[in-house]
Amino acid sequence: MNKAASQSIGYSACPHDCPSTCALEVEIEAGRVGRLRGARDNAYTAGVICAKVARYAERLNDPARLLTPLRRVGPKGSGEFAPVSWDDALDIVANAFVTAEQRHGAQAVWPYFYAGTMGLVQRDGINRLRHVKGYSGQFDTICTNMAWTGYIAGTGKLAGPDPREIDRSDLVVIWGTNAVATQVNVMSHAVKARKTRGARIVAVDIYMNETMRQADLALCLKPGTDGALACAVMHILFRDGTADREYMARFADCPDELEAHLKTRGPAWAAGITGLSVEEIETFARWIGETPRTFFRLGYGFTRSRNGAHNMHAAASIATVAGSWQHEGGGAFHNNGAIYHLDFTMVMGLDVADPSVRQLDQSRIGAILEGDREALHGGPPVTAMLIQNTNPVSVAPEQERVKRGFGRDDLFVCVHEHFLTDTAQMADIVLPATMFLEHDDIYKAGGHQYLQFGPKLVEAPGEARSNHEVNSALARRLGAAHPGFGMTAREHVDWMLVKSGWGGLAALKDGRWIDCQPPFEDAHYLKGFGYPDGRFRFKPEWTTVPAPNDGPMGPHGAIPALPDYWPVIEEADADHSFRLATPPAHSFLNSSFTESATGRARENRPEVLVNSADAAELGIADGQLVRLGNQRGSITLHARVFDGLRRGVLVSEGIWPNSAFADGRGINTLTGADPVAPYGGAAFHDNRVWMRPA
């Protein structure tokens, strides 16, 4: 009874880079965090969270967690550090930035960050320091570019039907995302639709993962061929008279031209490209044609190919041909980023941003740090960096180039982190960071429609400090003046909410979240799509799509005008018999949670899944060490014989630390950093490789 009386429940939101952004109930006892649960009264989370966040206390209290600032005392990458005071550490960082600026100008300093936290204050505040000082900008390409561009190409806006409508659908299509592992709430709503409405679930992916196993129809295709499947489905809808011509006449740009174009893109054509059978494609199209309430939940995975933006657009186009948008529980949803209309001026220092400052492509960090003139936009070398919320030595493409870049003697690096990651081991100064329950922040969801407040619920261990505290302390030392540096995180949240028309922090705290979902007619585009003429674009102008961009990149001039199969991917060839994709592991989230003993035990080790016929042909046994390689490098890991994928396809779930691999080279050794059309991005699931016994 005494124990129960001392326990309290705190409320927060999951900060990790997953579209679910789950509303959380947090057990707190004697100032320590216990079990985390999904908030049952939140209509999207509905009491369900993933196992890795449920046991978050393990991560908070991990004995390997960084607790004091560290200064490098050995060679770069040696992992030899000595404790240093916060004042001395921050002075060293500030002096290094001043030195870099004196030698090469302010743009020699590159603050580098991403989505280790999705909190808008703690994640994006590094940009305020960037803008006030005139440091090099960052063009964010490593995750969302292809997916967002492809979706917006059709709709004109990054928003769609209320994702809570999944449980009111009669056919749920989960395309290019392993929802069981990466956004469990999608699966919980789909299963509810199955139980309460008899809905069917279709999963489209490249291997038999847990989501595919739970589907009524699992379409296992070859990587990068999603556009061919989408075209064949639309061909059948037109052919069989189940295309909604009246709807398209009102809401689409060129349905007649699309129909004529698709005449030669039938199921036999698509079967030869995708590896699916004609029967599978016909069944899929028939289900869509006979089911008005078809909800397409379109993920990120299938867009991480060189034709990824085009594939996303093709998949979203099916909902327009079928007229699915008109119905509750119907339409195509990817992300709700456009519904929040948040004012980032104070958090990011947008009022002092200089548009003439170069924007460096975060996916090309290897080329940038190796001094590639084109990647540097002809400007000065990068000689000093502050890194928060990301681990590029593990997660960035062209890993060998990234490592060489970080190994430069003239590059100063400060990493603000929870653990001694691959990137932190290459740093000159390492600063201990707070985790989400140890600081204040606000979160917007991509996968649903809530704004949520995440308050500080417990004290941080050791000397850990938040991103906001570190950025503000550096600003003081660097003479970077801006009102945002003098505000608390809570004051930032309140300022943003008031300026954005969402009330203020007091109202958000009282309600725990704000439901920002637009009215049904707006969310389903029944008043018109996001383009001025209100029409969905089957034929978008790819170089003017209103998506995040820094000018056209890659082979944008070759993008097909209408939905199609665009064979710009890294096809297998005589020297590289396989195509490799690197989707998430169930127990990890990018490189987060890889330090967890429970997660590592469940995942066991880095492995590559290979079809049994391919393994037999190469004389490779289950569990054997193998080498994978291409023009970018080679790695060593264990093979797992697995018949849940096509011949010629390899899958390696990750991202494991580089040190987990037999030769210390991680999976992104094999990934290219060439910009994907039309606006850049990294094709993580589009790699041709050879494989042989180690």
XYZ file of N, CA and C in Angstrom, residues 472-592:
363
model
N 22.225 27.426 -26.056
C 22.192 28.763 -25.449
C 23.524 29.099 -24.793
N 24.157 28.109 -24.154
C 25.458 28.351 -23.518
C 26.528 28.652 -24.559
N 26.503 27.949 -25.670
C 27.457 28.252 -26.733
C 27.201 29.630 -27.325
N 25.920 29.981 -27.474
C 25.583 31.299 -28.018
C 26.177 32.409 -27.163
N 26.117 32.261 -25.854
C 26.679 33.286 -24.958
C 28.181 33.419 -25.175
N 28.870 32.301 -25.321
C 30.316 32.343 -25.515
C 30.702 32.889 -26.884
N 29.826 32.710 -27.864
C 30.118 33.124 -29.236
C 29.584 34.510 -29.566
N 28.923 35.150 -28.599
C 28.355 36.468 -28.837
C 27.180 36.448 -29.783
N 26.452 35.331 -29.808
C 25.292 35.183 -30.696
C 24.053 35.679 -29.969
N 23.576 36.855 -30.335
C 22.456 37.482 -29.634
C 21.135 37.199 -30.347
N 20.177 36.660 -29.597
C 18.823 36.437 -30.100
C 17.924 36.193 -28.903
N 16.699 36.727 -28.899
C 15.814 36.530 -27.735
C 15.595 35.058 -27.391
N 15.645 34.180 -28.393
C 15.384 32.768 -28.142
C 16.376 32.116 -27.218
N 17.599 32.636 -27.162
C 18.604 32.047 -26.284
C 18.337 32.357 -24.816
N 17.561 33.389 -24.558
C 17.258 33.743 -23.172
C 15.959 33.157 -22.653
N 15.273 32.399 -23.475
C 13.991 31.813 -23.090
C 14.165 30.377 -22.615
N 13.288 29.937 -21.737
C 13.264 28.536 -21.352
C 12.560 27.729 -22.431
N 12.705 26.412 -22.343
C 12.014 25.552 -23.309
C 10.506 25.756 -23.222
N 9.982 25.902 -22.025
C 8.534 26.112 -21.869
C 8.105 27.439 -22.481
N 8.923 28.448 -22.326
C 8.588 29.743 -22.930
C 8.574 29.636 -24.453
N 9.472 28.832 -25.004
C 9.462 28.602 -26.452
C 8.167 27.912 -26.882
N 7.766 26.905 -26.128
C 6.530 26.188 -26.470
C 5.345 27.142 -26.436
N 5.265 27.935 -25.398
C 4.149 28.877 -25.266
C 4.154 29.889 -26.403
N 5.335 30.442 -26.722
C 5.451 31.426 -27.808
C 4.961 30.815 -29.118
N 5.417 29.601 -29.421
C 5.042 28.944 -30.677
C 3.542 28.718 -30.757
N 2.938 28.233 -29.679
C 1.502 27.945 -29.684
C 0.680 29.221 -29.853
N 1.054 30.269 -29.135
C 0.310 31.525 -29.222
C 0.419 32.104 -30.631
N 1.637 32.176 -31.167
C 1.842 32.750 -32.493
C 1.191 31.920 -33.598
N 1.000 30.620 -33.335
C 0.443 29.733 -34.360
C -1.059 29.590 -34.262
N -1.669 30.241 -33.281
C -3.116 30.201 -33.150
C -3.648 28.984 -32.417
N -2.790 28.338 -31.620
C -3.224 27.157 -30.869
C -3.369 27.449 -29.376
N -3.612 28.687 -29.013
C -3.771 29.018 -27.599
C -2.421 29.256 -26.972
N -2.094 28.491 -25.951
C -0.807 28.609 -25.283
C -0.494 27.337 -24.540
N 0.630 27.340 -23.834
C 1.069 26.142 -23.133
C 0.090 25.726 -22.045
N -0.505 26.682 -21.353
C -1.422 26.334 -20.264
C -2.572 25.474 -20.770
N -3.142 25.852 -21.911
C -4.250 25.070 -22.468
C -3.786 23.688 -22.915
N -2.594 23.617 -23.505
C -2.076 22.320 -23.945
C -1.802 21.409 -22.754
N -1.256 21.976 -21.696
C -0.990 21.158 -20.498
C -2.289 20.624 -19.914
N -3.297 21.457 -19.852
C -4.572 21.026 -19.269
C -5.230 19.931 -20.102
N -5.160 20.058 -21.429
C -5.814 19.083 -22.299
C -4.936 17.919 -22.689
N -3.626 18.025 -22.418
C -2.608 17.005 -22.718
C -2.280 16.916 -24.197
N -3.188 17.254 -25.062
C -2.924 17.303 -26.502
C -3.963 18.185 -27.172
N -3.636 18.640 -28.387
C -4.566 19.415 -29.205
C -4.841 18.611 -30.468
N -6.101 18.340 -30.737
C -6.496 17.622 -31.940
C -6.584 18.627 -33.087
N -5.642 18.546 -34.031
C -5.545 19.512 -35.125
C -6.185 19.013 -36.422
N -6.919 17.905 -36.353
C -7.468 17.315 -37.566
C -8.432 18.274 -38.260
N -8.201 18.548 -39.548
C -9.125 19.415 -40.301
C -10.478 18.729 -40.496
N -11.494 19.479 -40.898
C -12.800 18.876 -41.190
C -12.689 17.811 -42.282
N -13.660 16.896 -42.286
C -13.663 15.771 -43.221
C -13.491 16.230 -44.665
N -14.229 17.246 -45.069
C -14.177 17.697 -46.462
C -12.790 18.203 -46.848
N -12.112 18.847 -45.910
C -10.761 19.329 -46.185
C -9.771 18.168 -46.230
N -9.871 17.274 -45.245
C -8.918 16.171 -45.150
C -9.032 15.219 -46.339
N -10.236 15.082 -46.882
C -10.461 14.191 -48.022
C -10.458 14.935 -49.358
N -10.072 16.195 -49.323
C -9.945 17.017 -50.535
C -11.253 17.098 -51.322
N -12.377 17.096 -50.614
C -13.666 17.180 -51.307
C -13.981 18.596 -51.780
N -13.186 19.559 -51.321
C -13.270 20.920 -51.849
C -12.178 21.174 -52.883
N -11.446 20.150 -53.223
C -10.355 20.272 -54.170
C -9.015 19.980 -53.526
N -8.075 19.524 -54.341
C -6.729 19.227 -53.852
C -5.931 20.511 -53.681
N -4.692 20.368 -53.265
C -3.912 21.519 -52.827
C -3.370 22.410 -53.923
N -3.585 22.061 -55.171
C -3.167 22.922 -56.274
C -4.223 24.007 -56.531
N -3.825 25.112 -57.151
C -4.776 26.223 -57.374
C -6.061 25.815 -58.081
N -5.990 24.850 -59.006
C -7.206 24.439 -59.714
C -7.966 23.328 -58.986
N -7.457 22.902 -57.819
C -8.150 21.904 -57.012
C -8.063 20.493 -57.548
N -7.183 20.223 -58.508
C -7.141 18.904 -59.152
C -5.893 18.112 -58.741
N -6.104 16.828 -58.491
C -5.004 15.902 -58.261
C -4.171 15.827 -59.532
N -2.859 15.783 -59.385
C -1.970 15.756 -60.535
C -1.530 14.321 -60.849
N -2.117 13.731 -61.900
C -1.548 12.521 -62.462
C -0.254 12.849 -63.216
N -0.168 14.086 -63.667
C 0.960 14.531 -64.490
C 1.578 15.781 -63.863
N 2.311 15.611 -62.774
C 2.856 16.780 -62.069
C 4.057 17.373 -62.800
N 4.300 18.639 -62.521
C 5.548 19.273 -62.954
C 6.571 18.995 -61.863
N 7.410 17.985 -62.082
C 8.245 17.467 -61.000
C 9.223 18.483 -60.430
N 9.682 19.425 -61.222
C 10.663 20.386 -60.704
C 10.023 21.601 -60.053
N 8.675 21.623 -59.987
C 7.995 22.714 -59.284
C 7.041 22.190 -58.217
N 7.138 20.909 -57.884
C 6.289 20.359 -56.827
C 6.546 21.139 -55.536
N 5.490 21.598 -54.843
C 5.680 22.418 -53.633
C 6.109 21.592 -52.423
N 7.259 20.918 -52.556
C 7.813 20.085 -51.496
C 9.130 20.695 -51.033
N 9.650 20.277 -49.879
C 10.948 20.809 -49.426
C 12.013 20.538 -50.483
N 12.666 21.572 -50.981
C 13.643 21.366 -52.042
C 14.690 22.458 -52.026
N 15.820 22.137 -52.609
C 16.915 23.092 -52.760
C 17.307 23.158 -54.234
N 16.298 23.076 -55.096
C 16.528 23.052 -56.527
C 16.567 21.625 -57.046
N 16.233 21.424 -58.306
C 16.210 20.069 -58.872
C 17.553 19.369 -58.736
N 17.511 18.072 -58.441
C 18.714 17.269 -58.270
C 18.539 15.940 -58.972
N 19.642 15.240 -59.167
C 19.576 13.928 -59.773
C 19.038 14.000 -61.196
N 18.686 12.847 -61.781
C 18.210 12.809 -63.174
C 16.747 13.225 -63.305
N 16.429 14.427 -62.822
C 15.027 14.860 -62.750
C 14.401 15.017 -64.133
N 15.214 15.302 -65.142
C 14.664 15.470 -66.478
C 14.156 14.185 -67.102
N 14.537 13.026 -66.506
C 14.131 11.733 -67.058
C 12.926 11.121 -66.347
N 12.372 11.816 -65.349
C 11.215 11.264 -64.633
C 10.043 11.142 -65.594
N 9.405 9.972 -65.680
C 8.238 9.841 -66.561
C 7.150 10.841 -66.188
N 6.462 11.347 -67.194
C 5.444 12.375 -66.959
C 4.250 11.830 -66.198
N 3.857 10.582 -66.468
C 2.707 9.936 -65.832
C 3.187 8.758 -64.992
N 2.355 8.239 -64.090
C 2.755 7.063 -63.309
C 3.273 5.949 -64.217
N 4.365 5.313 -63.802
C 5.003 4.317 -64.654
C 6.005 3.540 -63.813
N 6.646 2.564 -64.424
C 7.826 1.956 -63.823
C 9.032 2.678 -64.393
N 9.813 3.321 -63.529
C 10.981 4.088 -63.952
C 12.238 3.304 -63.560
N 12.901 2.649 -64.497
C 14.034 1.774 -64.164
C 15.345 2.527 -63.974
N 15.331 3.453 -63.002
C 16.534 4.224 -62.713
C 17.271 3.645 -61.504
N 16.770 2.545 -60.987
C 17.340 1.912 -59.796
C 18.667 1.231 -60.119
N 19.411 0.847 -59.075
C 20.644 0.087 -59.262
C 20.288 -1.373 -59.548
N 20.134 -1.694 -60.808
C 19.804 -3.059 -61.200
C 21.007 -3.973 -60.973
N 20.717 -5.241 -60.669
C 21.787 -6.232 -60.608
C 22.461 -6.326 -61.972
N 23.755 -6.676 -61.964
C 24.477 -6.845 -63.218
C 25.406 -8.046 -63.097
N 26.263 -8.225 -64.081
C 27.116 -9.408 -64.109
C 28.039 -9.489 -62.902
N 28.446 -8.341 -62.382
C 29.369 -8.329 -61.242
C 28.665 -8.217 -59.896
N 27.386 -7.856 -59.918
C 26.611 -7.663 -58.688
C 25.270 -8.368 -58.877
N 25.176 -9.584 -58.388
C 24.009 -10.425 -58.687
C 22.791 -10.109 -57.836
N 22.959 -9.272 -56.814
C 21.884 -9.064 -55.852
C 21.543 -7.585 -55.702
N 20.297 -7.364 -55.260
C 19.859 -6.028 -54.852
C 19.594 -6.072 -53.357
N 20.210 -5.143 -52.616
C 20.170 -5.126 -51.155
C 19.305 -3.992 -50.640
N 18.417 -4.301 -49.689
C 17.645 -3.294 -48.963
C 17.962 -3.426 -47.476
N 17.844 -2.306 -46.748
C 18.257 -2.279 -45.337
C 17.150 -1.698 -44.460
N 16.027 -2.406 -44.310
C 14.902 -1.894 -43.516
C 15.184 -1.951 -42.014
N 14.308 -1.353 -41.190
C 14.541 -1.318 -39.748
C 14.441 -2.696 -39.097
N 15.217 -2.888 -38.050
C 15.059 -4.050 -37.186
C 13.932 -3.778 -36.196
N 13.276 -4.820 -35.744
C 12.108 -4.666 -34.878
C 12.461 -3.965 -33.567
N 13.636 -4.234 -33.006
C 13.986 -3.732 -31.678
C 14.786 -2.439 -31.703
N 15.149 -1.957 -32.888
C 15.912 -0.720 -33.003
C 15.065 0.340 -33.704
N 15.521 1.589 -33.610
C 14.907 2.675 -34.371
C 16.046 3.512 -34.928
N 16.364 3.291 -36.221
C 17.598 3.821 -36.795
C 18.752 3.350 -35.903
N 19.580 4.241 -35.378
C 20.645 3.745 -34.497
C 20.297 3.903 -33.024
N 19.070 4.332 -32.715
C 18.621 4.373 -31.324
C 18.219 2.979 -30.862
